[in-house]
PDB file of C-alpha atoms and ligand atoms in Angstrom:
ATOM      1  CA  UNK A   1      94.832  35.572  27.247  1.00 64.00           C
ATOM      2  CA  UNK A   2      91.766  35.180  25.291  1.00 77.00           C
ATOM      3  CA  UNK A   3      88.823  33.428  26.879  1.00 90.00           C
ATOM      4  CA  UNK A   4      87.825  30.054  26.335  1.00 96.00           C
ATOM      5  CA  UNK A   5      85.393  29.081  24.025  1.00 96.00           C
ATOM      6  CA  UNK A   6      84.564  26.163  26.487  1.00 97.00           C
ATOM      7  CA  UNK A   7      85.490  25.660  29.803  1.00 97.00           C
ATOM      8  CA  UNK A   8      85.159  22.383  32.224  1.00 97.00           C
ATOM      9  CA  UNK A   9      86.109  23.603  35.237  1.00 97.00           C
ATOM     10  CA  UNK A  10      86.799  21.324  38.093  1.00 97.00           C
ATOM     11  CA  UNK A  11      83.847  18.976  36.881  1.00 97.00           C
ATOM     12  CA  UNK A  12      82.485  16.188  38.668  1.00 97.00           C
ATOM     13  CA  UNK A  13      79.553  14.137  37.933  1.00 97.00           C
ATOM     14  CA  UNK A  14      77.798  11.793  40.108  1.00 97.00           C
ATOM     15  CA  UNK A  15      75.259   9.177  39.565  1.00 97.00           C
ATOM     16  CA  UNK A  16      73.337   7.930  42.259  1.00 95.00           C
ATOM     17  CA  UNK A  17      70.783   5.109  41.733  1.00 92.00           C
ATOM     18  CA  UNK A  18      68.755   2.977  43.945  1.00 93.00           C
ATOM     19  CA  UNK A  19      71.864   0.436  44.110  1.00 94.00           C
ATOM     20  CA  UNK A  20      74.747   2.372  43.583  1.00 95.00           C
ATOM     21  CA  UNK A  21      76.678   5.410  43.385  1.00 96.00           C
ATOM     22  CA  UNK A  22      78.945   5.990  40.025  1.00 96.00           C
ATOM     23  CA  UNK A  23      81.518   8.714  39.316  1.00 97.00           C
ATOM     24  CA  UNK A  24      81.286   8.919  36.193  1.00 97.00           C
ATOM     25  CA  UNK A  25      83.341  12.247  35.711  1.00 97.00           C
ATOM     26  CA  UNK A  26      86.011  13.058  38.237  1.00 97.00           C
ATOM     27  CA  UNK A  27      88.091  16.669  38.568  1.00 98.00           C
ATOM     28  CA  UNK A  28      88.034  17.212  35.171  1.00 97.00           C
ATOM     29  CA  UNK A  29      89.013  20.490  33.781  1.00 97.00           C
ATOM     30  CA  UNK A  30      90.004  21.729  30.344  1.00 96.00           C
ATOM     31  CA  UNK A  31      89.631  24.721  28.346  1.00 97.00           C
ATOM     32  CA  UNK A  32      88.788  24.675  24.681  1.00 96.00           C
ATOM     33  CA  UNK A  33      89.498  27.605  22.336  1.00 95.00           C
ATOM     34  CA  UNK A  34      87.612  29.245  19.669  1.00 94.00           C
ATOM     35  CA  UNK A  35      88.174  26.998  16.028  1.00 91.00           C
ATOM     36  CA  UNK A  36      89.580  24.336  18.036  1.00 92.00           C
ATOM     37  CA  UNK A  37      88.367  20.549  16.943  1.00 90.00           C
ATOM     38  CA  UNK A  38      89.094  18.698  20.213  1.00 92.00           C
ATOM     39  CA  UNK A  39      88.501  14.858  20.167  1.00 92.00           C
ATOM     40  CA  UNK A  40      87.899  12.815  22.895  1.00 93.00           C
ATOM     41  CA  UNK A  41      88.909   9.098  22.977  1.00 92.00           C
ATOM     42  CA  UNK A  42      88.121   6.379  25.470  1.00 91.00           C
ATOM     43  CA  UNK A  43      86.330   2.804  26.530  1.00 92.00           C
ATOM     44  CA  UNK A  44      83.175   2.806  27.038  1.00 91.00           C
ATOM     45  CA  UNK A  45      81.725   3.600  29.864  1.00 93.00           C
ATOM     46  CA  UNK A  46      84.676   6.135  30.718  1.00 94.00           C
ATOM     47  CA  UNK A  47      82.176   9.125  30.572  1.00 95.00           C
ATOM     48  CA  UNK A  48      82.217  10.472  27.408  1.00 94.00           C
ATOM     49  CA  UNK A  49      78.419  10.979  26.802  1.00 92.00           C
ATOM     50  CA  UNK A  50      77.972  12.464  30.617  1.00 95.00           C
ATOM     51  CA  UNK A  51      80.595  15.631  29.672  1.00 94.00           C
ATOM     52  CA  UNK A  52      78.550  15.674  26.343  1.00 93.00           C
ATOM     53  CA  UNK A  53      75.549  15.797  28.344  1.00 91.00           C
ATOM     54  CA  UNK A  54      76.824  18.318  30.894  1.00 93.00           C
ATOM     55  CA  UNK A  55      78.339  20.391  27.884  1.00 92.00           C
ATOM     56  CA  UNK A  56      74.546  20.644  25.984  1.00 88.00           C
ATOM     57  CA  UNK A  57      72.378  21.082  29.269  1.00 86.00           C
ATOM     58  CA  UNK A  58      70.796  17.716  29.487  1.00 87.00           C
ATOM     59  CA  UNK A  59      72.156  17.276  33.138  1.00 90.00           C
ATOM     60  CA  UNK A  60      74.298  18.994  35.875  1.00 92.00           C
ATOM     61  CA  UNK A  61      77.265  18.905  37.104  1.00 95.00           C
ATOM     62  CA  UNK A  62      77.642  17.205  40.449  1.00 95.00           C
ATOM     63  CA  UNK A  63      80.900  19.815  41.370  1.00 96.00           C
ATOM     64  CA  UNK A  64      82.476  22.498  39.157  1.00 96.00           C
ATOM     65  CA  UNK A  65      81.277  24.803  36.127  1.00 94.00           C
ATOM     66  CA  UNK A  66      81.143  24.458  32.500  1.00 94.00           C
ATOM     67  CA  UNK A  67      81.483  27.348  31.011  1.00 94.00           C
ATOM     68  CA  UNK A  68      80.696  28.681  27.334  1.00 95.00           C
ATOM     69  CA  UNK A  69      82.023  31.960  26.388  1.00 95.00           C
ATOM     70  CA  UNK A  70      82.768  32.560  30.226  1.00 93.00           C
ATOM     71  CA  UNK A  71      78.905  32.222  30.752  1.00 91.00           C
ATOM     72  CA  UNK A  72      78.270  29.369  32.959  1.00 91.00           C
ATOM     73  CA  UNK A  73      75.662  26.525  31.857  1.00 89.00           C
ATOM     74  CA  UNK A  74      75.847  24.403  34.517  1.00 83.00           C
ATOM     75  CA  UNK A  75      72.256  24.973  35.337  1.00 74.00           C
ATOM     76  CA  UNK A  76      70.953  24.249  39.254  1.00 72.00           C
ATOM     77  CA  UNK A  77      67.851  23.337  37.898  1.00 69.00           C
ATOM     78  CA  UNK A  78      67.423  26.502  35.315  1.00 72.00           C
ATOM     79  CA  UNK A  79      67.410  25.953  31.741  1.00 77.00           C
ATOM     80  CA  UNK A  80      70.734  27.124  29.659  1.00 81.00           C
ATOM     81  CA  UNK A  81      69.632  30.652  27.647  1.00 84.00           C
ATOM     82  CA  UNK A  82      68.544  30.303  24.434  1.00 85.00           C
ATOM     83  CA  UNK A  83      71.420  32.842  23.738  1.00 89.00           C
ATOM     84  CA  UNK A  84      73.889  30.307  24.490  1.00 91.00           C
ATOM     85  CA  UNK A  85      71.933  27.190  23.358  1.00 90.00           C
ATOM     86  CA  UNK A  86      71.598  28.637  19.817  1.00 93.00           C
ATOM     87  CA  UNK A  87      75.278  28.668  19.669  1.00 95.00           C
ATOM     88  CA  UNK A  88      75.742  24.622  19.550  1.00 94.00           C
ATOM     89  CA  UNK A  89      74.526  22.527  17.584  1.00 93.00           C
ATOM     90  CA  UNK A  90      74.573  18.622  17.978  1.00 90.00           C
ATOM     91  CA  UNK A  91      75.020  15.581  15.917  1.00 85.00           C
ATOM     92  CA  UNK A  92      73.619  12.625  16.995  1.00 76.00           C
ATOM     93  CA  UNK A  93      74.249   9.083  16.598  1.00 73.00           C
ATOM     94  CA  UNK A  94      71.100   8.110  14.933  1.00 74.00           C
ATOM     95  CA  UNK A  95      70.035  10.852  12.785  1.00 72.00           C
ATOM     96  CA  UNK A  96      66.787  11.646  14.850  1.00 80.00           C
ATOM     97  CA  UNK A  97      65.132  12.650  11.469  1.00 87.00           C
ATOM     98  CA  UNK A  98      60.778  13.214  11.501  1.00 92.00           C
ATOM     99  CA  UNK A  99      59.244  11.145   9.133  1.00 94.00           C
ATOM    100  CA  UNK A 100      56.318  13.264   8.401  1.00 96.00           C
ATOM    101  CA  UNK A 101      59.140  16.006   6.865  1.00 96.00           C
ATOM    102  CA  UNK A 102      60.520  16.400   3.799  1.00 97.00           C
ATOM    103  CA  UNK A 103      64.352  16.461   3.847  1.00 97.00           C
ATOM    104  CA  UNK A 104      64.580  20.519   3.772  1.00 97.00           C
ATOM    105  CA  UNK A 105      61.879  20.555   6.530  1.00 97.00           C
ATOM    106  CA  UNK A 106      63.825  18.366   8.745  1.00 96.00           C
ATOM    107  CA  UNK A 107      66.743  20.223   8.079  1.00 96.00           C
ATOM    108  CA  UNK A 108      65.089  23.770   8.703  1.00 97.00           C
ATOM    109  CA  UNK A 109      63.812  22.423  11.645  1.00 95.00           C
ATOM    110  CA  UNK A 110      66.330  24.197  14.157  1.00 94.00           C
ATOM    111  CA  UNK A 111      65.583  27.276  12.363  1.00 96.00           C
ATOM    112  CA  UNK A 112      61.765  27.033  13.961  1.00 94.00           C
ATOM    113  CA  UNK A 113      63.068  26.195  17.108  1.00 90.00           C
ATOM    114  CA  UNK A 114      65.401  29.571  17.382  1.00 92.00           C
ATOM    115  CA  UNK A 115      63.062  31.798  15.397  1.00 93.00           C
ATOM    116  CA  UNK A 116      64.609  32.386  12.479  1.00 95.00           C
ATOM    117  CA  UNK A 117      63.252  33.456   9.199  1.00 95.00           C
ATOM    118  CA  UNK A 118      63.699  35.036   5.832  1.00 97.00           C
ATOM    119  CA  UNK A 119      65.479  34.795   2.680  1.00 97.00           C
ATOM    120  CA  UNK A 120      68.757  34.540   3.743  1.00 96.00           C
ATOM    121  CA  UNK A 121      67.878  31.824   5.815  1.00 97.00           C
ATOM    122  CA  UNK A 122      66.105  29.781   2.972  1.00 96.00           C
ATOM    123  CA  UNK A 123      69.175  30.435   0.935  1.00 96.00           C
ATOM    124  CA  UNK A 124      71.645  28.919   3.962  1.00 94.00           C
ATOM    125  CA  UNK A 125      69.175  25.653   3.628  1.00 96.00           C
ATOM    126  CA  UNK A 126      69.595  25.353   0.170  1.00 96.00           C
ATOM    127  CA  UNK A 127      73.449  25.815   0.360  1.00 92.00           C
ATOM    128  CA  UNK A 128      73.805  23.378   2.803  1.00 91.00           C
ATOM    129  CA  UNK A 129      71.964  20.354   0.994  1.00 94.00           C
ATOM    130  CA  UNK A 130      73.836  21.174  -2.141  1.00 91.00           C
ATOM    131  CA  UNK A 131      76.947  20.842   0.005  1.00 86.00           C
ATOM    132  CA  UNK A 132      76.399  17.166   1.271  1.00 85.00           C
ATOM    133  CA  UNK A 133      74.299  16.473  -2.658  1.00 88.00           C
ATOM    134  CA  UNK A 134      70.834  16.630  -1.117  1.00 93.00           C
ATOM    135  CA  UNK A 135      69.128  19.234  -3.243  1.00 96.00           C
ATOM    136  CA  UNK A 136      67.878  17.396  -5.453  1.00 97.00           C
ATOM    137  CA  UNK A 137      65.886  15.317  -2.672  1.00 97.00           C
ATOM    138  CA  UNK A 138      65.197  18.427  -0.942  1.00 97.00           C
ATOM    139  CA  UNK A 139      61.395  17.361  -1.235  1.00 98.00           C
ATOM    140  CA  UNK A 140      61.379  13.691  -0.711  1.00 97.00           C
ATOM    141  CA  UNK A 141      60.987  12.089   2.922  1.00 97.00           C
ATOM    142  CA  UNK A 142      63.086   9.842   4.741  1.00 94.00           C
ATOM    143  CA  UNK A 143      61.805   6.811   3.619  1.00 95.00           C
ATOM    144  CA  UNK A 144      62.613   7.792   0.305  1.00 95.00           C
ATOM    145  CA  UNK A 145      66.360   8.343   1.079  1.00 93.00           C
ATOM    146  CA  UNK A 146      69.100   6.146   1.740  1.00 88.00           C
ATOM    147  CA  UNK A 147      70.633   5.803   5.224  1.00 84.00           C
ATOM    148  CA  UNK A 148      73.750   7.971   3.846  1.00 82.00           C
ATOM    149  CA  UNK A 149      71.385  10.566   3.000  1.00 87.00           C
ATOM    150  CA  UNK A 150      69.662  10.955   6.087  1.00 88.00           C
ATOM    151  CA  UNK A 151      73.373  11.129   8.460  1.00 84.00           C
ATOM    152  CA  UNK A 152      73.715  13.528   5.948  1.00 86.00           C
ATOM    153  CA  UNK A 153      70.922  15.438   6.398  1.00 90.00           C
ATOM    154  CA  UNK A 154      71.268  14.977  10.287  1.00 89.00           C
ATOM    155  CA  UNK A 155      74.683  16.706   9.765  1.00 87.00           C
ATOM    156  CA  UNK A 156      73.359  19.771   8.289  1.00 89.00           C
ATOM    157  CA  UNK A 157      70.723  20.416  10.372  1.00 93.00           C
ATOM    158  CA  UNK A 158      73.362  20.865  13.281  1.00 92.00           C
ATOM    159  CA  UNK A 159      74.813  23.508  11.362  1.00 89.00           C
ATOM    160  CA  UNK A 160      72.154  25.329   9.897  1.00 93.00           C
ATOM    161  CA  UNK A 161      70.936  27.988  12.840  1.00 93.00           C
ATOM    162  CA  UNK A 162      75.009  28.710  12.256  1.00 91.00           C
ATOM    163  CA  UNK A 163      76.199  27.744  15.235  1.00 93.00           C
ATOM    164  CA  UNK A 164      79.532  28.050  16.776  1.00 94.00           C
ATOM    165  CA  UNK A 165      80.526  24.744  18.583  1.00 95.00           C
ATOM    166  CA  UNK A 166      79.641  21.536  17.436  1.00 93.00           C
ATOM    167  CA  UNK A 167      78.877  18.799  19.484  1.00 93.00           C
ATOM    168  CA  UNK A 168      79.168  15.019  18.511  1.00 90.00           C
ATOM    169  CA  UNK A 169      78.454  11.751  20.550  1.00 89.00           C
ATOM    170  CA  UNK A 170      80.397   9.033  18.105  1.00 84.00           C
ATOM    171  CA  UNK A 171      78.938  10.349  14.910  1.00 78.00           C
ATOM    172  CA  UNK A 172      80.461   7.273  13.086  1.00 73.00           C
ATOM    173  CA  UNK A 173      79.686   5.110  15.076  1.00 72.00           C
ATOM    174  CA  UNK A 174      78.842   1.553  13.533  1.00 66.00           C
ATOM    175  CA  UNK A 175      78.809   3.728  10.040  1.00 67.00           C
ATOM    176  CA  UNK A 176      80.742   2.135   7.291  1.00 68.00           C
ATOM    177  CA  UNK A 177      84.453   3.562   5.632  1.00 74.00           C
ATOM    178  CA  UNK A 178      82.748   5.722   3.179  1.00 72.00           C
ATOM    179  CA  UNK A 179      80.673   7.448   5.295  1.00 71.00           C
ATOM    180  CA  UNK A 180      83.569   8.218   7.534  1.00 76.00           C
ATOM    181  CA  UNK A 181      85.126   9.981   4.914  1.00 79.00           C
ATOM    182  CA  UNK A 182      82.402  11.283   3.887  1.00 74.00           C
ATOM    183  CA  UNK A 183      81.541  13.005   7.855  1.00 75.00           C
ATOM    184  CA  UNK A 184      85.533  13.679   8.179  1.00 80.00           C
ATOM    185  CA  UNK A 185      85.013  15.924   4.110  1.00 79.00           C
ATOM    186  CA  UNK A 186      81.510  17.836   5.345  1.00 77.00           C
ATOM    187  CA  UNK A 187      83.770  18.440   8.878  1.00 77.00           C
ATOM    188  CA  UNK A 188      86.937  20.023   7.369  1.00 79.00           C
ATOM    189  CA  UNK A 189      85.172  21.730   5.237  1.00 74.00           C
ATOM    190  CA  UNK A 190      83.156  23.436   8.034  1.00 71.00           C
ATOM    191  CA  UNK A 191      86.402  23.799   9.901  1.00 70.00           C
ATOM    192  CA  UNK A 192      87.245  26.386   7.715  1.00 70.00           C
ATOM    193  CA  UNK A 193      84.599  28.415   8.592  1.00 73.00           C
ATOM    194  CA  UNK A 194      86.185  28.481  12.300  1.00 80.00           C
ATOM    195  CA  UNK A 195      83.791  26.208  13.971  1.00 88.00           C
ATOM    196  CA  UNK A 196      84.970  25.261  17.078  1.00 93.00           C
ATOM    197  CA  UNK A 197      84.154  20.954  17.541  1.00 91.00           C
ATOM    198  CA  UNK A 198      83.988  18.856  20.224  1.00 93.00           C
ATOM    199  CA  UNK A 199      83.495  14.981  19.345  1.00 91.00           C
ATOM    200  CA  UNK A 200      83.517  11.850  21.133  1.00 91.00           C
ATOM    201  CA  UNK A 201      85.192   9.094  19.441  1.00 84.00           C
ATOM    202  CA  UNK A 202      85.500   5.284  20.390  1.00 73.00           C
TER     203      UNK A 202
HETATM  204  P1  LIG B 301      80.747   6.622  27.761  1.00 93.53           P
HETATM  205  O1  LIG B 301      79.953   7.575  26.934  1.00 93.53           O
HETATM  206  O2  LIG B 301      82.189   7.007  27.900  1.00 93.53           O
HETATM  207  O3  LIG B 301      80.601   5.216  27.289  1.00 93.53           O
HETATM  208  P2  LIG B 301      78.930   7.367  29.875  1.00 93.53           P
HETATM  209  O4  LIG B 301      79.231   8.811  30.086  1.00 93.53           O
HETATM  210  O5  LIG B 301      77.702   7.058  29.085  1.00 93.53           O
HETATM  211  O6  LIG B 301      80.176   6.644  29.262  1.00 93.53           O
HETATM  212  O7  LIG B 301      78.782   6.671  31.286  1.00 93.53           O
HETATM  213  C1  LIG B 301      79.770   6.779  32.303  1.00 93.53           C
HETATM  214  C2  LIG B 301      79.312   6.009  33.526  1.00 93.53           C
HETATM  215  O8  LIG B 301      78.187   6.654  34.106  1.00 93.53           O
HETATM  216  C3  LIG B 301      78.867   4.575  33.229  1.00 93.53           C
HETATM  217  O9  LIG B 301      79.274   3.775  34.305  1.00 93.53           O
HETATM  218  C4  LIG B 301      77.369   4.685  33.158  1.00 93.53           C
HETATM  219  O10 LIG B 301      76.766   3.477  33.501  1.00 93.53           O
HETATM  220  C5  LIG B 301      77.072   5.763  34.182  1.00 93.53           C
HETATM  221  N1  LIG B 301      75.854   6.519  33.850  1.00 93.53           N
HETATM  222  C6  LIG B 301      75.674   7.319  32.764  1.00 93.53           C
HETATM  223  N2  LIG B 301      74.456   7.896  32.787  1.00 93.53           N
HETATM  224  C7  LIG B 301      73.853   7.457  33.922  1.00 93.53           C
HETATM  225  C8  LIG B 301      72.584   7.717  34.529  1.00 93.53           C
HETATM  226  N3  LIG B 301      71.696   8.522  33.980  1.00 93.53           N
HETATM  227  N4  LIG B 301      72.326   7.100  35.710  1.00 93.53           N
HETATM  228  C9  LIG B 301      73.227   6.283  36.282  1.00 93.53           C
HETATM  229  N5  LIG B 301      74.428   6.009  35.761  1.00 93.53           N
HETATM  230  C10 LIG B 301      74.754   6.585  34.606  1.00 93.53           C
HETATM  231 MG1  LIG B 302      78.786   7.303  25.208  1.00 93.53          MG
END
């Protein structure tokens, strides 16, 4: 059998603050394959964002591996490889853009975190913002854009080091209908370049 792309393996997460102690993940296991777009529903407070969390690197596991590409990144501690870190990229809720960038600098901005330059990389940028209809503001700065624009933008810059699994924490959250639509269009249509994505719905 091929090998997952992602693998929670007997994961269990524990929170313990001054008053309490929370479980917030029990024995959960599940294996994701490559191209897959697994979604994961629940109430709040169920633990969504904690196997997001675990899934990126933020925080350990309590018990069990997570496993991409059969290389653990449950960490003890260590930071996850840059090797395997390149390999997601994250949408966030609020589009975490820098002010003091231009659109295409915000966007390239993953691309100076992994080290990578050159033409073909520039061109990848400018493909992208055509995509989602941002080329033409390639030069402005957020506060010149309107909050469509910039979830936009926030969308492309996950994908733009080329990663392979996409990670999202309620993307749509509080967004209206036509963004939806808009997310659920950019999505299939980088489903077809067999991204494997793993989002948290509410
Ligand atoms: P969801 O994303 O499904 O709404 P979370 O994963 O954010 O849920 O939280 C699951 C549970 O873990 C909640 O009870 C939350 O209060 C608790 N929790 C999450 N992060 C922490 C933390 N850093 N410290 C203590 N408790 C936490
Ligand atoms: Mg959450």
């Amino acid at each position: 059998m091929q090998e997952a792309k992602i693998k929670f393996d007997h994961v269990t997460k524990v929170f313990e603050t001054r008053s309490q102690t929370i479980t917030a993940v029990k024995d959960y296991s599940m294996e994701i394959q490559a191209g897959e777009f697994i979604s994961i529903l629940g109430p709040s407070g169920c633990g969504k964002s904690t196997l997001i969390r675990m899934l990126d690197g933020i925080i350990d596991t309590t018990e069990g591996d997570i496993l991409i590409d059969g290389v653990k990144v449950n960490h003890k501690g260590k930071k996850m490889p840059s090797s395997v870190l390149r390999k997601l990229g994250f949408i966030f809720q609020q589009p975490n853009i820098l002010p003091w960038y231009t659109v295409r600098q915000n966007v390239a901005l993953p691309l100076r975190v992994f080290g990578l330059k050159g033409p073909e990389w520039d061109s990848r940028v400018d493909e992208l913002l055509e995509m989602v209809g941002l080329k033409e503001y390639a030069g402005a700065h957020p506060n010149e854009i309107s909050g469509g624009m910039l979830q936009r933008a926030g969308v492309i810059r996950a994908m733009v080091h080329d990663p392979e699994i996409l990670l999202m924490d309620e993307p749509t959250k509080g967004m209206d209908a036509e963004y939806k639509e808009e997310i659920g269009k950019i999505l299939t249509r980088l489903k077809q370049h067999g991204l494997t994505i793993f989002m948290i719905s509410h």
